Coordinates of C-alpha atoms in Angstrom, one line a residue:
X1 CA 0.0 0.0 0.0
X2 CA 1.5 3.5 -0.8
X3 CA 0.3 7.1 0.1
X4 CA 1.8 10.2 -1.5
X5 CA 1.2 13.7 -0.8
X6 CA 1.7 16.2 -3.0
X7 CA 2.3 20.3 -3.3
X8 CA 3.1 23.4 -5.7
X9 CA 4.9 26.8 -5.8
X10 CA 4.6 28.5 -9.6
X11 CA 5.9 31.7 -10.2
X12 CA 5.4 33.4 -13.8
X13 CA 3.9 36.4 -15.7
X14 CA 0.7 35.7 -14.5
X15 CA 1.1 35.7 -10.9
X16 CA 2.5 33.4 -8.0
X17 CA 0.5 30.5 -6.2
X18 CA 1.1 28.1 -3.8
X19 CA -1.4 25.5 -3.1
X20 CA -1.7 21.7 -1.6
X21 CA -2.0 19.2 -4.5
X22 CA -3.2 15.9 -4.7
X23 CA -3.9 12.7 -2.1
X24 CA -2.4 9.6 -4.3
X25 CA -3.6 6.2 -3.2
X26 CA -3.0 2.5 -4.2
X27 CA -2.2 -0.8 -3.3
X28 CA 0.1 -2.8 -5.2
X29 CA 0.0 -6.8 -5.6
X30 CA 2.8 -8.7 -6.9
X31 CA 1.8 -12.3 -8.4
X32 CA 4.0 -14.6 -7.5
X33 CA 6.1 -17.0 -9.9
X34 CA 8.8 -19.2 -10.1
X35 CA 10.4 -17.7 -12.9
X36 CA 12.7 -14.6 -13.0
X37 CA 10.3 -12.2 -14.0
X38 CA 7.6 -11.0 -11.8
X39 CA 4.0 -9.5 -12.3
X40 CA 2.1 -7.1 -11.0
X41 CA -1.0 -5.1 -10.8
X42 CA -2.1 -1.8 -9.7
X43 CA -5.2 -0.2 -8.3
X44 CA -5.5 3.5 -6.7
X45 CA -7.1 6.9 -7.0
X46 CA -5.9 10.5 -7.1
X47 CA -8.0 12.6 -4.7
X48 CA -7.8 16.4 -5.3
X49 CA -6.8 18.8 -2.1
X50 CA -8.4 21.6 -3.9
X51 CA -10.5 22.3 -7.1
X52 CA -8.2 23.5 -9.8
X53 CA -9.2 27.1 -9.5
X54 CA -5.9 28.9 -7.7
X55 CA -5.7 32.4 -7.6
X56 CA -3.4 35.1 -7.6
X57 CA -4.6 38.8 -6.8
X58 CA -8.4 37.7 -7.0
X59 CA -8.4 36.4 -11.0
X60 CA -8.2 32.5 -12.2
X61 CA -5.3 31.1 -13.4
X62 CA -4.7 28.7 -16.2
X63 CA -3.6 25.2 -15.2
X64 CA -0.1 25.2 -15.9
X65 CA -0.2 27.2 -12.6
X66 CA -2.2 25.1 -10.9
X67 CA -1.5 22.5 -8.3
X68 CA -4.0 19.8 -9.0
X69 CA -6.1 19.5 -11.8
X70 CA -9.3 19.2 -9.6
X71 CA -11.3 15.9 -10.6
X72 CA -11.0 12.7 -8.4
X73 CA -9.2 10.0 -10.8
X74 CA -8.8 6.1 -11.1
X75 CA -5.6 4.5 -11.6
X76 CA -4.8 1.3 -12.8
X77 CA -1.3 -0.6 -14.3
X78 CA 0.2 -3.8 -14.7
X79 CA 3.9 -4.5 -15.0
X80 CA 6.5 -7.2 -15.6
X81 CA 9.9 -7.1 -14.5
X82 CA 13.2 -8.6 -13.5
X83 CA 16.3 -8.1 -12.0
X84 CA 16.5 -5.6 -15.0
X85 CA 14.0 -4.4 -16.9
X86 CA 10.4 -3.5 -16.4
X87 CA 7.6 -3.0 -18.5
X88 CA 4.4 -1.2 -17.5
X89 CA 1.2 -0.2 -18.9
X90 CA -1.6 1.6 -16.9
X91 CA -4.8 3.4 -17.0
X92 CA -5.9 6.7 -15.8
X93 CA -9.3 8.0 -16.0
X94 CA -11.1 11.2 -14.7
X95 CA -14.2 10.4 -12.4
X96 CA -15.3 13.6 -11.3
X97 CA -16.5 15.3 -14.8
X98 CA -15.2 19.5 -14.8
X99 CA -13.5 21.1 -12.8
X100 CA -13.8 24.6 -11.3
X101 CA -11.1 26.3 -13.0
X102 CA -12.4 29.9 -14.4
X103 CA -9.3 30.8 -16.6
X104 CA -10.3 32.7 -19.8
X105 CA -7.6 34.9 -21.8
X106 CA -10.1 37.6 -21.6
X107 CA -10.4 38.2 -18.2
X108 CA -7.2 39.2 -18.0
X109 CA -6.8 40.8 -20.5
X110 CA -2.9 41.2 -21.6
X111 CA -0.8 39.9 -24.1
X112 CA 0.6 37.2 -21.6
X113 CA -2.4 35.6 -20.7
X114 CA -3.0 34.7 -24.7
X115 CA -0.3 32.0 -24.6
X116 CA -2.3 30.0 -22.2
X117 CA -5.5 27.9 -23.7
X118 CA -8.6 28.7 -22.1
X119 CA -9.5 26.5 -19.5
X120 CA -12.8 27.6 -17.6
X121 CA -14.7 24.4 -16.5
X122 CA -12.1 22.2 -17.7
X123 CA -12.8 18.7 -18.5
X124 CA -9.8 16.4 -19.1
X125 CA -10.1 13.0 -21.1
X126 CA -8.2 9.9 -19.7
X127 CA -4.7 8.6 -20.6
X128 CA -3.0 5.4 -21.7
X129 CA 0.4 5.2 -20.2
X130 CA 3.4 2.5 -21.9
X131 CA 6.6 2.2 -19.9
X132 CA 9.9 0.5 -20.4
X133 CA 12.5 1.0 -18.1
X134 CA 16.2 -0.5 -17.4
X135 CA 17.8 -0.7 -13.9
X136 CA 21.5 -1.2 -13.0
X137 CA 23.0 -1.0 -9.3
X138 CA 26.1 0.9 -9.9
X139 CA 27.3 0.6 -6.6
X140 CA 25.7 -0.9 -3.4
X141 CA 22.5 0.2 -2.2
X142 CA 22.3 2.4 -5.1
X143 CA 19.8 1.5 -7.9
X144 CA 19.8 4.0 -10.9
X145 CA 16.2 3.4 -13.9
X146 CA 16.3 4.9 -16.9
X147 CA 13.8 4.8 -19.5
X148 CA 11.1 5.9 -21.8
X149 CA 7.4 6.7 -20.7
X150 CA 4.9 6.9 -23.6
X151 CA 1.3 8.3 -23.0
X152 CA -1.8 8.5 -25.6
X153 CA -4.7 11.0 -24.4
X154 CA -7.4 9.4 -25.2
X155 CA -9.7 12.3 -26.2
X156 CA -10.0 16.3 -27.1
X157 CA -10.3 18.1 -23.7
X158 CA -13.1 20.8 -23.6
X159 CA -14.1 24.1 -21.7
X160 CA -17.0 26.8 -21.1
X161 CA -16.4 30.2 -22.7
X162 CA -17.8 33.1 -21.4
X163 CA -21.3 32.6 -22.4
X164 CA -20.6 29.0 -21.2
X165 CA -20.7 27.0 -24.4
X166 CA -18.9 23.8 -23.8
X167 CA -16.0 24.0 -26.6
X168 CA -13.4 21.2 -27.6
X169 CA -10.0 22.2 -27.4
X170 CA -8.4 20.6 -31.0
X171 CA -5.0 19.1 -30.5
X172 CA -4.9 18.3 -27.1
X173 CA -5.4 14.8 -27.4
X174 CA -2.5 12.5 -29.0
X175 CA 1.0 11.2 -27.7
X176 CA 3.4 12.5 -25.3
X177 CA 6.9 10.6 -25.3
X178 CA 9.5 10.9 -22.1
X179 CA 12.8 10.1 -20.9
X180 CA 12.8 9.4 -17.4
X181 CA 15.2 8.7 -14.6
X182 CA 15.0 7.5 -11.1
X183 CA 17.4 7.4 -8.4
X184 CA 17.2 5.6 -5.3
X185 CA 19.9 5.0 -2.2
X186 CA 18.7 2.9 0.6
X187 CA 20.3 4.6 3.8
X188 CA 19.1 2.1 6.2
X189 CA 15.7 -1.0 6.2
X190 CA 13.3 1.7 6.1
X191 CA 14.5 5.0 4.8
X192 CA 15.2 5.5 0.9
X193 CA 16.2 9.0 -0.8
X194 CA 16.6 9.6 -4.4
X195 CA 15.3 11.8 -7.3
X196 CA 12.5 11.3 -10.1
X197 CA 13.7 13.4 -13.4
X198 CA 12.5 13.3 -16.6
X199 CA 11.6 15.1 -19.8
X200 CA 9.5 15.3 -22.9
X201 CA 10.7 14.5 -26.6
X202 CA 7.4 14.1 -27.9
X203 CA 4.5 16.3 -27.0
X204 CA 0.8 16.7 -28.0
X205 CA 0.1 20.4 -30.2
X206 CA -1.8 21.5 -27.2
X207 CA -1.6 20.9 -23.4
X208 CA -4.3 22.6 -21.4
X209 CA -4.2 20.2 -18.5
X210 CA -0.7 22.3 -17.9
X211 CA 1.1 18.8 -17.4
X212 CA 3.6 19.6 -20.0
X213 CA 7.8 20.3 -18.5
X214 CA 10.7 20.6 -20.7
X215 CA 12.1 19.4 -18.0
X216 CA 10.8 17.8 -14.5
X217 CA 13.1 17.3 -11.7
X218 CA 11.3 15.9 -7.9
X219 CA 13.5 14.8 -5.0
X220 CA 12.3 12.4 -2.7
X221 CA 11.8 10.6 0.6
X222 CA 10.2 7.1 1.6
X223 CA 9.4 5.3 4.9
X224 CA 8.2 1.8 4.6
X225 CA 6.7 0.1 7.5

């Protein structure tokens, strides 16, 4: 069973915001087998810590400034690996509908704000996720994963404009290709410290969910008891 927490600072021509994230949760079960390669599946859910509408000085922002996208999601995967390489596929599907972000270009009015899609009401379309991955221990208690992480979205997002005409954003659905690395160092039974990186090489023409990096870098911490 895992539990992640998560949280965002942005900082950019539109403002700063800092805001609580998202509530990931899933249990992981590993099929047992006698040969060297192991399988296993994945069930959880991503459960918003605020509704995708941050401010900064009283007006909306778009999403790349937000800290969650707002809707409650499912996740699901199922992997194979061994004492090298994985690979993964998984599922991730919006639950909750819209959410109650109220970003429109016009209501702020400024040449900035026109590089961001409009994302009032935003409803995102699930995602098909393809991973393969290939881990070496370098030294001891260090284990190093590099790979590539593919994802399809499924579907053209939509929004409301302003008289609240649900629209389809064109383009934002289609594939997303990343390199990824992971680095773990086990300090002691319980404690492990490392760093997820990664960054895109293939993206879709438009990103309104604001997921899109050229380049991600997250440190961090794990407890297992």
């Amino acid at each position: 069973m895992q539990v992640k927490l998560t949280a965002n600072y942005a900082n950019g021509s539109l403002g700063s915001v800092t805001g609580p994230g998202d509530i990931f949760l899933s249990g992981l079960y590993t099929i047992k087998s006698a040969s060297a390669w192991s399988t296993s599946t994945l069930l959880g859910a991503k459960l918003p810590l605020n509704n995708g509408n941050l401010k900064s000085n009283g007006l909306a922002l778009p999403m790349q400034y937000q800290s969650s996208l707002g809707t409650v999601d499912l996740v699901s995967g199922l992997s194979t690996s061994n004492d090298h390489w994985q690979f993964a596929a998984g599922w991730q599907q919006p639950l909750s509908g819209s959410n109650k972000n109220q970003f429109l270009p016009v209501h702020l009015n400024n040449d900035d704000s026109k590089n961001y899609p409009p994302s009032k009401s935003f409803n995102g379309k699930g995602n098909l996720l393809l991973r393969a991955a290939y881990t070496c221990n370098p030294i001891n208690k260090l284990s190093v994963n590099g790979g590539l992480l593919a994802i399809y979205h499924l579907a053209d997002d939509t929004y409301t404009d302003i008289s609240d005409n649900r629209l389809t954003i064109i383009g934002s659905s289609g594939p997303t290709l990343n390199i990824t690395l992971l680095a773990t160092l086990r300090l002691n039974e319980k404690t492990t410290i490392g760093f997820n990186a990664g960054s895109p090489l293939i993206f879709r023409d438009v990103r309104p969910d604001g997921l899109t990096r050229k380049f991600v870098f997250a440190p961090e911490i794990s407890w297992n008891f």
